[in-house]
PDB file of C-alpha atoms and ligand atoms in Angstrom:
ATOM      1  CA  MET A 229       7.158 -35.313  21.774  1.00 94.00           C
ATOM      2  CA  ARG A 230       9.550 -34.452  19.310  1.00 93.00           C
ATOM      3  CA  LYS A 231       7.911 -36.913  17.452  1.00 95.00           C
ATOM      4  CA  ILE A 232       4.965 -35.698  16.852  1.00 97.00           C
ATOM      5  CA  PRO A 233       4.414 -32.260  14.550  1.00 97.00           C
ATOM      6  CA  ARG A 234       3.204 -30.122  16.945  1.00 98.00           C
ATOM      7  CA  GLN A 235       2.656 -27.230  13.741  1.00 98.00           C
ATOM      8  CA  LEU A 236      -0.129 -29.247  12.853  1.00 98.00           C
ATOM      9  CA  PHE A 237      -1.932 -29.072  15.770  1.00 98.00           C
ATOM     10  CA  VAL A 238      -2.371 -24.561  15.663  1.00 97.00           C
ATOM     11  CA  SER A 239      -4.016 -23.148  12.852  1.00 96.00           C
ATOM     12  CA  GLU A 240      -1.419 -21.390   9.719  1.00 96.00           C
ATOM     13  CA  ALA A 241      -0.891 -18.523  10.940  1.00 96.00           C
ATOM     14  CA  LEU A 242       0.721 -19.137  14.441  1.00 97.00           C
ATOM     15  CA  ARG A 243       3.140 -22.283  12.688  1.00 97.00           C
ATOM     16  CA  ASP A 244       5.992 -20.178  13.809  1.00 97.00           C
ATOM     17  CA  GLN A 245       5.160 -20.189  17.242  1.00 98.00           C
ATOM     18  CA  ALA A 246       3.728 -23.768  18.086  1.00 97.00           C
ATOM     19  CA  TYR A 247       7.172 -25.200  19.354  1.00 96.00           C
ATOM     20  CA  GLY A 248       6.821 -21.620  21.681  1.00 97.00           C
ATOM     21  CA  ASP A 249       6.784 -23.136  25.730  1.00 97.00           C
ATOM     22  CA  PHE A 250       3.770 -21.407  26.193  1.00 97.00           C
ATOM     23  CA  PRO A 251      -0.299 -22.139  25.487  1.00 96.00           C
ATOM     24  CA  LEU A 252      -1.804 -21.236  21.858  1.00 97.00           C
ATOM     25  CA  PRO A 253      -5.457 -20.506  21.058  1.00 97.00           C
ATOM     26  CA  ILE A 254      -6.828 -23.659  18.942  1.00 97.00           C
ATOM     27  CA  GLY A 255     -10.457 -21.676  18.220  1.00 96.00           C
ATOM     28  CA  GLU A 256     -14.057 -22.051  19.852  1.00 96.00           C
ATOM     29  CA  GLN A 257     -12.298 -19.844  22.937  1.00 95.00           C
ATOM     30  CA  GLN A 258     -10.434 -23.096  24.180  1.00 96.00           C
ATOM     31  CA  THR A 259      -6.466 -23.527  23.983  1.00 97.00           C
ATOM     32  CA  ILE A 260      -3.529 -25.963  23.594  1.00 97.00           C
ATOM     33  CA  SER A 261      -1.823 -26.467  26.615  1.00 96.00           C
ATOM     34  CA  GLN A 262       2.416 -25.442  26.209  1.00 96.00           C
ATOM     35  CA  PRO A 263       4.709 -28.209  26.287  1.00 97.00           C
ATOM     36  CA  PHE A 264       6.025 -28.356  30.199  1.00 97.00           C
ATOM     37  CA  ILE A 265       2.609 -29.177  30.592  1.00 97.00           C
ATOM     38  CA  VAL A 266       1.785 -31.755  28.719  1.00 98.00           C
ATOM     39  CA  ALA A 267       4.877 -33.034  29.597  1.00 98.00           C
ATOM     40  CA  GLU A 268       4.524 -32.897  33.035  1.00 98.00           C
ATOM     41  CA  MET A 269       1.351 -34.290  33.167  1.00 98.00           C
ATOM     42  CA  THR A 270       1.936 -36.960  30.476  1.00 98.00           C
ATOM     43  CA  GLN A 271       4.652 -38.429  33.055  1.00 98.00           C
ATOM     44  CA  ALA A 272       2.609 -38.529  36.265  1.00 98.00           C
ATOM     45  CA  LEU A 273       0.043 -40.829  34.611  1.00 98.00           C
ATOM     46  CA  GLN A 274       3.019 -43.058  34.270  1.00 98.00           C
ATOM     47  CA  LEU A 275       1.917 -44.934  31.412  1.00 98.00           C
ATOM     48  CA  THR A 276       2.929 -47.802  29.818  1.00 98.00           C
ATOM     49  CA  GLU A 277       2.041 -49.926  26.116  1.00 98.00           C
ATOM     50  CA  ASN A 278      -0.983 -51.941  27.440  1.00 98.00           C
ATOM     51  CA  ASP A 279      -2.456 -49.388  29.161  1.00 98.00           C
ATOM     52  CA  ARG A 280      -5.778 -47.965  28.565  1.00 98.00           C
ATOM     53  CA  VAL A 281      -6.029 -43.899  28.364  1.00 99.00           C
ATOM     54  CA  LEU A 282      -8.951 -41.822  28.764  1.00 99.00           C
ATOM     55  CA  GLU A 283      -9.139 -38.122  27.699  1.00 99.00           C
ATOM     56  CA  ILE A 284     -11.290 -35.718  28.723  1.00 98.00           C
ATOM     57  CA  GLY A 285     -11.018 -32.776  26.830  1.00 98.00           C
ATOM     58  CA  THR A 286      -9.778 -33.451  23.028  1.00 98.00           C
ATOM     59  CA  GLY A 287      -9.227 -30.362  22.371  1.00 98.00           C
ATOM     60  CA  SER A 288      -6.588 -29.683  18.977  1.00 98.00           C
ATOM     61  CA  GLY A 289      -5.154 -33.989  19.767  1.00 98.00           C
ATOM     62  CA  TYR A 290      -1.957 -32.544  19.994  1.00 98.00           C
ATOM     63  CA  GLN A 291      -2.247 -34.120  24.034  1.00 98.00           C
ATOM     64  CA  THR A 292      -3.993 -36.974  22.790  1.00 98.00           C
ATOM     65  CA  ALA A 293      -1.909 -38.138  20.263  1.00 98.00           C
ATOM     66  CA  ILE A 294       1.430 -37.829  22.701  1.00 98.00           C
ATOM     67  CA  LEU A 295      -0.725 -40.439  25.070  1.00 98.00           C
ATOM     68  CA  ALA A 296      -1.087 -42.423  21.265  1.00 98.00           C
ATOM     69  CA  GLU A 297       2.549 -43.230  21.127  1.00 98.00           C
ATOM     70  CA  ILE A 298       2.790 -44.626  24.383  1.00 98.00           C
ATOM     71  CA  ALA A 299      -0.667 -46.395  25.560  1.00 98.00           C
ATOM     72  CA  TYR A 300      -1.996 -49.226  23.897  1.00 98.00           C
ATOM     73  CA  ARG A 301      -5.582 -47.161  23.528  1.00 98.00           C
ATOM     74  CA  VAL A 302      -7.002 -43.948  24.277  1.00 99.00           C
ATOM     75  CA  PHE A 303     -10.129 -42.584  24.574  1.00 99.00           C
ATOM     76  CA  THR A 304     -10.643 -39.465  23.882  1.00 98.00           C
ATOM     77  CA  VAL A 305     -14.051 -37.253  24.589  1.00 98.00           C
ATOM     78  CA  GLU A 306     -14.769 -33.734  23.949  1.00 98.00           C
ATOM     79  CA  ARG A 307     -17.431 -30.986  24.311  1.00 98.00           C
ATOM     80  CA  ILE A 308     -16.804 -29.340  20.819  1.00 98.00           C
ATOM     81  CA  HIS A 309     -17.705 -31.158  17.441  1.00 98.00           C
ATOM     82  CA  ALA A 310     -15.304 -28.582  14.832  1.00 98.00           C
ATOM     83  CA  LEU A 311     -12.303 -29.272  17.508  1.00 98.00           C
ATOM     84  CA  LEU A 312     -13.034 -32.675  17.871  1.00 98.00           C
ATOM     85  CA  VAL A 313     -14.002 -32.605  13.864  1.00 98.00           C
ATOM     86  CA  LYS A 314     -10.017 -31.240  13.681  1.00 98.00           C
ATOM     87  CA  ALA A 315      -8.535 -33.227  15.660  1.00 98.00           C
ATOM     88  CA  ARG A 316     -10.123 -36.507  14.209  1.00 98.00           C
ATOM     89  CA  GLN A 317      -8.471 -35.575  10.701  1.00 98.00           C
ATOM     90  CA  LEU A 318      -5.129 -35.153  12.050  1.00 98.00           C
ATOM     91  CA  PHE A 319      -5.391 -38.226  13.804  1.00 98.00           C
ATOM     92  CA  ASP A 320      -5.781 -39.597  10.722  1.00 98.00           C
ATOM     93  CA  LYS A 321      -3.723 -38.157   8.564  1.00 98.00           C
ATOM     94  CA  LEU A 322      -0.615 -39.382  10.745  1.00 98.00           C
ATOM     95  CA  GLN A 323      -2.108 -42.324  11.263  1.00 98.00           C
ATOM     96  CA  TYR A 324      -3.181 -43.476  15.327  1.00 98.00           C
ATOM     97  CA  HIS A 325      -4.974 -45.934  15.074  1.00 97.00           C
ATOM     98  CA  ASN A 326      -5.149 -47.095  18.676  1.00 98.00           C
ATOM     99  CA  ILE A 327      -7.316 -43.100  19.098  1.00 98.00           C
ATOM    100  CA  VAL A 328     -11.247 -43.984  20.105  1.00 98.00           C
ATOM    101  CA  THR A 329     -13.173 -40.136  19.964  1.00 98.00           C
ATOM    102  CA  ARG A 330     -16.815 -39.077  21.189  1.00 98.00           C
ATOM    103  CA  LEU A 331     -18.609 -35.519  21.147  1.00 98.00           C
ATOM    104  CA  GLY A 332     -20.020 -35.385  24.534  1.00 98.00           C
ATOM    105  CA  ASP A 333     -19.529 -34.465  28.140  1.00 98.00           C
ATOM    106  CA  GLY A 334     -16.819 -36.100  29.629  1.00 98.00           C
ATOM    107  CA  THR A 335     -17.178 -34.831  33.796  1.00 98.00           C
ATOM    108  CA  ALA A 336     -19.063 -38.276  33.908  1.00 97.00           C
ATOM    109  CA  GLY A 337     -16.144 -40.348  32.827  1.00 98.00           C
ATOM    110  CA  TRP A 338     -17.465 -43.395  29.276  1.00 98.00           C
ATOM    111  CA  ALA A 339     -18.092 -45.932  31.761  1.00 97.00           C
ATOM    112  CA  GLU A 340     -18.921 -48.564  29.091  1.00 98.00           C
ATOM    113  CA  GLU A 341     -14.849 -48.476  28.053  1.00 98.00           C
ATOM    114  CA  GLY A 342     -13.321 -48.402  32.022  1.00 96.00           C
ATOM    115  CA  PRO A 343     -12.516 -49.569  34.383  1.00 98.00           C
ATOM    116  CA  PHE A 344      -8.952 -46.945  33.080  1.00 98.00           C
ATOM    117  CA  ASP A 345      -5.737 -47.394  34.000  1.00 98.00           C
ATOM    118  CA  ALA A 346      -4.381 -43.549  33.561  1.00 98.00           C
ATOM    119  CA  ILE A 347      -6.910 -40.786  32.901  1.00 99.00           C
ATOM    120  CA  MET A 348      -6.093 -36.803  32.456  1.00 98.00           C
ATOM    121  CA  VAL A 349      -8.561 -34.085  31.980  1.00 98.00           C
ATOM    122  CA  THR A 350      -7.376 -31.073  30.163  1.00 98.00           C
ATOM    123  CA  ALA A 351      -9.774 -28.496  31.280  1.00 98.00           C
ATOM    124  CA  GLY A 352     -10.501 -26.925  34.621  1.00 98.00           C
ATOM    125  CA  ALA A 353     -12.559 -29.292  37.306  1.00 98.00           C
ATOM    126  CA  PRO A 354     -14.006 -27.001  40.405  1.00 98.00           C
ATOM    127  CA  ARG A 355     -13.873 -30.274  42.693  1.00 97.00           C
ATOM    128  CA  ILE A 356     -12.024 -33.810  41.774  1.00 97.00           C
ATOM    129  CA  PRO A 357     -14.587 -35.867  39.954  1.00 96.00           C
ATOM    130  CA  GLU A 358     -15.636 -38.473  41.603  1.00 96.00           C
ATOM    131  CA  LYS A 359     -17.155 -40.649  38.563  1.00 97.00           C
ATOM    132  CA  LEU A 360     -13.590 -40.714  36.624  1.00 98.00           C
ATOM    133  CA  VAL A 361     -12.357 -41.551  40.035  1.00 97.00           C
ATOM    134  CA  ALA A 362     -14.675 -44.015  40.097  1.00 97.00           C
ATOM    135  CA  GLN A 363     -13.823 -45.310  36.978  1.00 98.00           C
ATOM    136  CA  LEU A 364     -10.013 -45.801  37.480  1.00 98.00           C
ATOM    137  CA  ALA A 365      -8.777 -49.404  37.810  1.00 97.00           C
ATOM    138  CA  ALA A 366      -6.904 -50.740  40.659  1.00 96.00           C
ATOM    139  CA  GLY A 367      -3.326 -49.066  40.671  1.00 97.00           C
ATOM    140  CA  GLY A 368      -4.997 -47.128  37.648  1.00 98.00           C
ATOM    141  CA  ARG A 369      -3.807 -42.697  37.757  1.00 98.00           C
ATOM    142  CA  LEU A 370      -5.963 -39.392  37.463  1.00 98.00           C
ATOM    143  CA  VAL A 371      -4.269 -36.405  37.029  1.00 98.00           C
ATOM    144  CA  VAL A 372      -7.192 -33.869  36.418  1.00 98.00           C
ATOM    145  CA  PRO A 373      -6.241 -29.169  37.634  1.00 98.00           C
ATOM    146  CA  VAL A 374      -8.927 -28.902  40.985  1.00 98.00           C
ATOM    147  CA  GLY A 375      -9.564 -24.615  41.533  1.00 98.00           C
ATOM    148  CA  ASP A 376     -11.732 -22.440  40.821  1.00 97.00           C
ATOM    149  CA  GLN A 377     -12.484 -20.263  36.448  1.00 92.00           C
ATOM    150  CA  HIS A 378      -8.519 -18.396  37.246  1.00 93.00           C
ATOM    151  CA  SER A 379      -5.694 -20.940  38.465  1.00 96.00           C
ATOM    152  CA  GLN A 380      -5.917 -24.219  39.403  1.00 98.00           C
ATOM    153  CA  GLU A 381      -3.464 -27.124  41.429  1.00 98.00           C
ATOM    154  CA  LEU A 382      -2.713 -30.477  38.819  1.00 98.00           C
ATOM    155  CA  PHE A 383      -3.847 -33.118  41.076  1.00 98.00           C
ATOM    156  CA  LYS A 384      -2.297 -37.049  40.856  1.00 98.00           C
ATOM    157  CA  ILE A 385      -4.780 -39.741  42.259  1.00 98.00           C
ATOM    158  CA  TYR A 386      -3.653 -43.062  43.126  1.00 98.00           C
ATOM    159  CA  ARG A 387      -6.065 -45.945  43.453  1.00 97.00           C
ATOM    160  CA  ASP A 388      -5.248 -48.921  44.837  1.00 95.00           C
ATOM    161  CA  GLU A 389      -7.074 -51.436  46.801  1.00 92.00           C
ATOM    162  CA  HIS A 390      -7.136 -49.502  50.266  1.00 93.00           C
ATOM    163  CA  GLY A 391      -8.751 -46.846  48.772  1.00 94.00           C
ATOM    164  CA  ILE A 392      -7.029 -43.275  47.373  1.00 96.00           C
ATOM    165  CA  ARG A 393      -3.788 -41.191  47.855  1.00 97.00           C
ATOM    166  CA  LYS A 394      -3.768 -37.738  46.511  1.00 97.00           C
ATOM    167  CA  THR A 395      -0.702 -35.110  45.733  1.00 98.00           C
ATOM    168  CA  ASN A 396      -0.328 -31.507  44.818  1.00 98.00           C
ATOM    169  CA  LEU A 397       1.786 -31.034  41.398  1.00 97.00           C
ATOM    170  CA  GLY A 398       1.772 -27.540  41.461  1.00 97.00           C
ATOM    171  CA  GLY A 399      -0.137 -24.306  40.196  1.00 96.00           C
ATOM    172  CA  CYS A 400      -1.414 -24.829  36.235  1.00 96.00           C
ATOM    173  CA  ARG A 401      -3.688 -22.833  34.422  1.00 95.00           C
ATOM    174  CA  PHE A 402      -6.597 -24.344  31.833  1.00 96.00           C
ATOM    175  CA  VAL A 403      -9.473 -22.949  30.086  1.00 96.00           C
ATOM    176  CA  LYS A 404     -13.122 -24.536  32.440  1.00 97.00           C
ATOM    177  CA  LEU A 405     -14.311 -27.893  32.578  1.00 98.00           C
ATOM    178  CA  VAL A 406     -18.151 -27.198  31.601  1.00 98.00           C
ATOM    179  CA  GLY A 407     -20.363 -30.492  31.763  1.00 98.00           C
ATOM    180  CA  GLU A 408     -22.381 -32.083  34.870  1.00 96.00           C
ATOM    181  CA  TYR A 409     -19.771 -33.143  37.050  1.00 96.00           C
ATOM    182  CA  GLY A 410     -17.679 -29.397  35.899  1.00 97.00           C
ATOM    183  CA  TRP A 411     -18.733 -25.713  35.968  1.00 97.00           C
ATOM    184  CA  GLY A 412     -21.780 -24.443  34.363  1.00 95.00           C
ATOM    185  CA  GLU A 413     -21.965 -22.729  31.002  1.00 87.00           C
ATOM    186  CA  LYS A 414     -21.835 -19.579  31.742  1.00 78.00           C
TER     187      LYS A 414
HETATM  188  N1  SAH B  63      -5.552 -31.583  25.510  1.00 75.14           N
HETATM  189  C1  SAH B  63      -5.772 -30.406  24.519  1.00 75.14           C
HETATM  190  C2  SAH B  63      -6.356 -29.432  25.995  1.00 75.14           C
HETATM  191  C3  SAH B  63      -7.241 -28.962  25.081  1.00 75.14           C
HETATM  192  S1  SAH B  63      -8.200 -27.071  26.577  1.00 75.14           S
HETATM  193  C4  SAH B  63      -4.527 -29.263  23.858  1.00 75.14           C
HETATM  194  O1  SAH B  63      -3.966 -29.378  24.190  1.00 75.14           O
HETATM  195  O2  SAH B  63      -5.605 -29.201  22.754  1.00 75.14           O
HETATM  196  C5  SAH B  63      -9.629 -28.059  27.385  1.00 75.14           C
HETATM  197  C6  SAH B  63     -10.647 -28.581  26.226  1.00 75.14           C
HETATM  198  O3  SAH B  63     -11.847 -29.269  27.044  1.00 75.14           O
HETATM  199  C7  SAH B  63     -11.472 -27.794  25.395  1.00 75.14           C
HETATM  200  O4  SAH B  63     -11.598 -28.462  24.217  1.00 75.14           O
HETATM  201  C8  SAH B  63     -12.694 -27.992  25.466  1.00 75.14           C
HETATM  202  O5  SAH B  63     -13.683 -28.092  24.740  1.00 75.14           O
HETATM  203  C9  SAH B  63     -12.916 -29.964  26.487  1.00 75.14           C
HETATM  204  N2  SAH B  63     -13.838 -29.625  27.144  1.00 75.14           N
HETATM  205  C10 SAH B  63     -14.517 -28.448  28.349  1.00 75.14           C
HETATM  206  N3  SAH B  63     -15.364 -29.052  28.863  1.00 75.14           N
HETATM  207  C11 SAH B  63     -15.261 -30.718  28.890  1.00 75.14           C
HETATM  208  C12 SAH B  63     -16.083 -31.476  28.709  1.00 75.14           C
HETATM  209  N4  SAH B  63     -17.592 -32.105  30.229  1.00 75.14           N
HETATM  210  N5  SAH B  63     -15.994 -32.636  28.602  1.00 75.14           N
HETATM  211  C13 SAH B  63     -14.860 -32.844  27.383  1.00 75.14           C
HETATM  212  N6  SAH B  63     -14.779 -31.778  26.846  1.00 75.14           N
HETATM  213  C14 SAH B  63     -14.487 -30.797  27.203  1.00 75.14           C
END
């Protein structure tokens, strides 16, 4: 986290606040997650340098960059075009060659590229997204905030050959996951 210039992932007006431990607006009614939750979710994924990772909700791209520093390759999906364009420009500028982006609804995952060693959802889901669990490799980990639209709990799902194991990592608050297997637009 020390290596990645977080100030580049927020607007110029918010740069002096970039290192505060709170979320900040990034436009389009979305937010960049606070550093603590980025660290907590990243740690929960137990990444190694050979892992292929799927991220749902690119947003500013800050969390994506953190994942790309640790893992082999990161596939990231964002539904809002303007945010994805900005994030991609930063990935190019910072020379991340192991980030693959896609515009669209990520609630169904990215079946063509799966299975994944790790999956991170950075928006709040109404329930554990089964399509994503299905795209976990054996030994794979998924972290996802699940709850209502005001507050959620962070779940870690671990999948092995016998089935899945679910751990609750505690309360959190995210913008909503909007899509076919998430919340509706309104
Ligand atoms: N990790 C990002 C979090 C951004 S907020 C950061 O720290 O900057 C969550 C993001 O998820 C928003 O950009 C929102 O547009 C996106 N999102 C919500 N539902 C989505 C979906 N179904 N598919 C892809 N992205 C989604």
